[in-house]
Amino acid sequence: MKSLIIARVSTEEQREAGNSLPAQLERMKSYCKRNSFDVIEVFSFDESAYKEKREDFDNNVITKIDELHRKEKIAVCFDKVDRLSRNVFDKRVAYLYQLALEGKIELHFVSDNQIISDKLSATEKSGFSMSLVMASYYSNAISDNVKRAFEQKRRNGEWTGPVRLGYLNVPRNEDDRTRKTIIIDPDRGYLITEMFDKYATGNYSLETIRKEMTEKGLKSKAGFEISKSVVENILKDTFYCGIAMSKKYGPYAHIYPKLIDRETFNKCKEVRENRKKKPNKEKSKDFVLKGILTCSNCGCNITAEQVRKPNGNTYNYYSCTNGKGICKRVYVSEKALLEPVYAILERLEVISQEAQDRLIKEIRSQNEAQVEYHNNQITRIQSEYNTFQKRKNNLIDMFADQSITKLDYDKKMQEYNDKMQLLEIELSEYGTADKEYKIVISTVFSLARRAKEIFDSSEVHEKRQILSYLLQNSTLNEKTPCFTMRSPYNLILGLASSPDWLRG
């Protein structure tokens, strides 16, 4: 009888524990030789037999069996039943089993000493069914154990996914090298931190950061040059500031060292979101008003270009990109656009020290309620956290006294741990948003009064950053610019215009 040999492995452990492909093939070849089978083809696979989609098996084995059984009866040899499938509902099992009962093929399971044919007895049918059930049970049990282990790791703040660029997976100790932990990569970690710090300033594009980090030697874990998309994914990843993201369970605080703080991550997020609203392509030349102005007519960005006059002098001009094709291209010089800006900065200089002191006193009294609210929220979170900690301790005592079952204990313990993790994340958010006068109001006034002096002495990109900090809703109507001051500088500008407004 002609025969086919099919060998399969699905895990690294099987390759090393006597179930390797060569070991299976050797056993089945010896079996076929003893039974005088003519082996016409050998198949070997490295795939799971528990998945419904098995393209290699379908395209090769099933196709070959269909081709041969129409001509003559053949023997299809597997090492064990679980090498055929670990799923009792697998359509391939039902199909091959039916072919065997119809006498078109024979299924031989060498190590299990089972043969499925048209002469199968009721006892042998039951034995085959039991073999399938046990193979399926094994896979299901392993799956359940893995899920429970992952859930426990998550509760402990451990990470089970691939290690991030900037970190390393290392053994926890020399005696047990199978248990791993995550540490900061000494060769790449500081570059990831620098990447976040640069992007948070708002003066670097993704491509600029990619180039700088590549020049400093940052490469992927595989040793390749990083792409712009890799940089973007890193800047979006909360793992670097201490929060791991689970697709099923959401965010939770991990136990590994942080490369950045939450404040830096939030700054990068703000820069990224602002650039989505106002996309700005990187240019070789730098301009003071680059990315600040939009056209009041069509809403497109105002672009800048440098023109060199016959006398050798260069001048910067701005105009609408006319991306919608509805505007007339009108050019206006940078000097003309900055004139109203300088007028605003000069008005800020006239604020008297007396008016400044009175306004500071007023603002302090108004902000006391905000500070009190912030402190109350911190107290609430810490109180709730301590309450759940006490409940956990009581739960342990109840379990030790056998007052509750193991099932109830695990369920409530998971519930308490999840709520405590959410409270830790909430506490971190309030810490980031701490408004207890980390920036003193008097410093804001001092900056406002010295804004023109600081602006004149700054570099181009620093001037642009100052204007972005002071101005909002900046538009250009052909040659007429329109600016609005950001809070609180709009109030300070009002004070400069009407210094006696506080008396009311």
mmCIF file of C-alpha atoms in Angstrom, residues 11 68 108 139 145 194 202 235 310 384-385 395-396 425 478 497 501:
data_model
loop_
_atom_site.group_PDB
_atom_site.id
_atom_site.type_symbol
_atom_site.label_atom_id
_atom_site.label_comp_id
_atom_site.label_asym_id
_atom_site.label_seq_id
_atom_site.Cartn_x
_atom_site.Cartn_y
_atom_site.Cartn_z
ATOM 1 C CA THR A 11 6.355 24.816 19.968
ATOM 2 C CA LEU A 68 -4.487 9.777 -4.535
ATOM 3 C CA HIS A 108 -2.191 5.273 11.097
ATOM 4 C CA SER A 139 -4.345 22.716 24.695
ATOM 5 C CA ASN A 145 -2.935 28.535 32.664
ATOM 6 C CA GLU A 194 16.689 62.825 24.626
ATOM 7 C CA GLY A 202 8.102 71.905 19.714
ATOM 8 C CA LEU A 235 6.628 59.220 21.327
ATOM 9 C CA PRO A 310 20.070 92.532 -6.676
ATOM 10 C CA GLU A 384 -9.678 55.480 48.935
ATOM 11 C CA TYR A 385 -6.332 53.762 48.266
ATOM 12 C CA LEU A 395 -9.639 39.515 52.682
ATOM 13 C CA ILE A 396 -6.355 37.683 53.333
ATOM 14 C CA ILE A 425 -2.920 56.436 37.703
ATOM 15 C CA GLU A 478 -3.985 89.577 2.316
ATOM 16 C CA SER A 497 -4.191 99.767 28.351
ATOM 17 C CA TRP A 501 -9.308 98.928 36.056
#
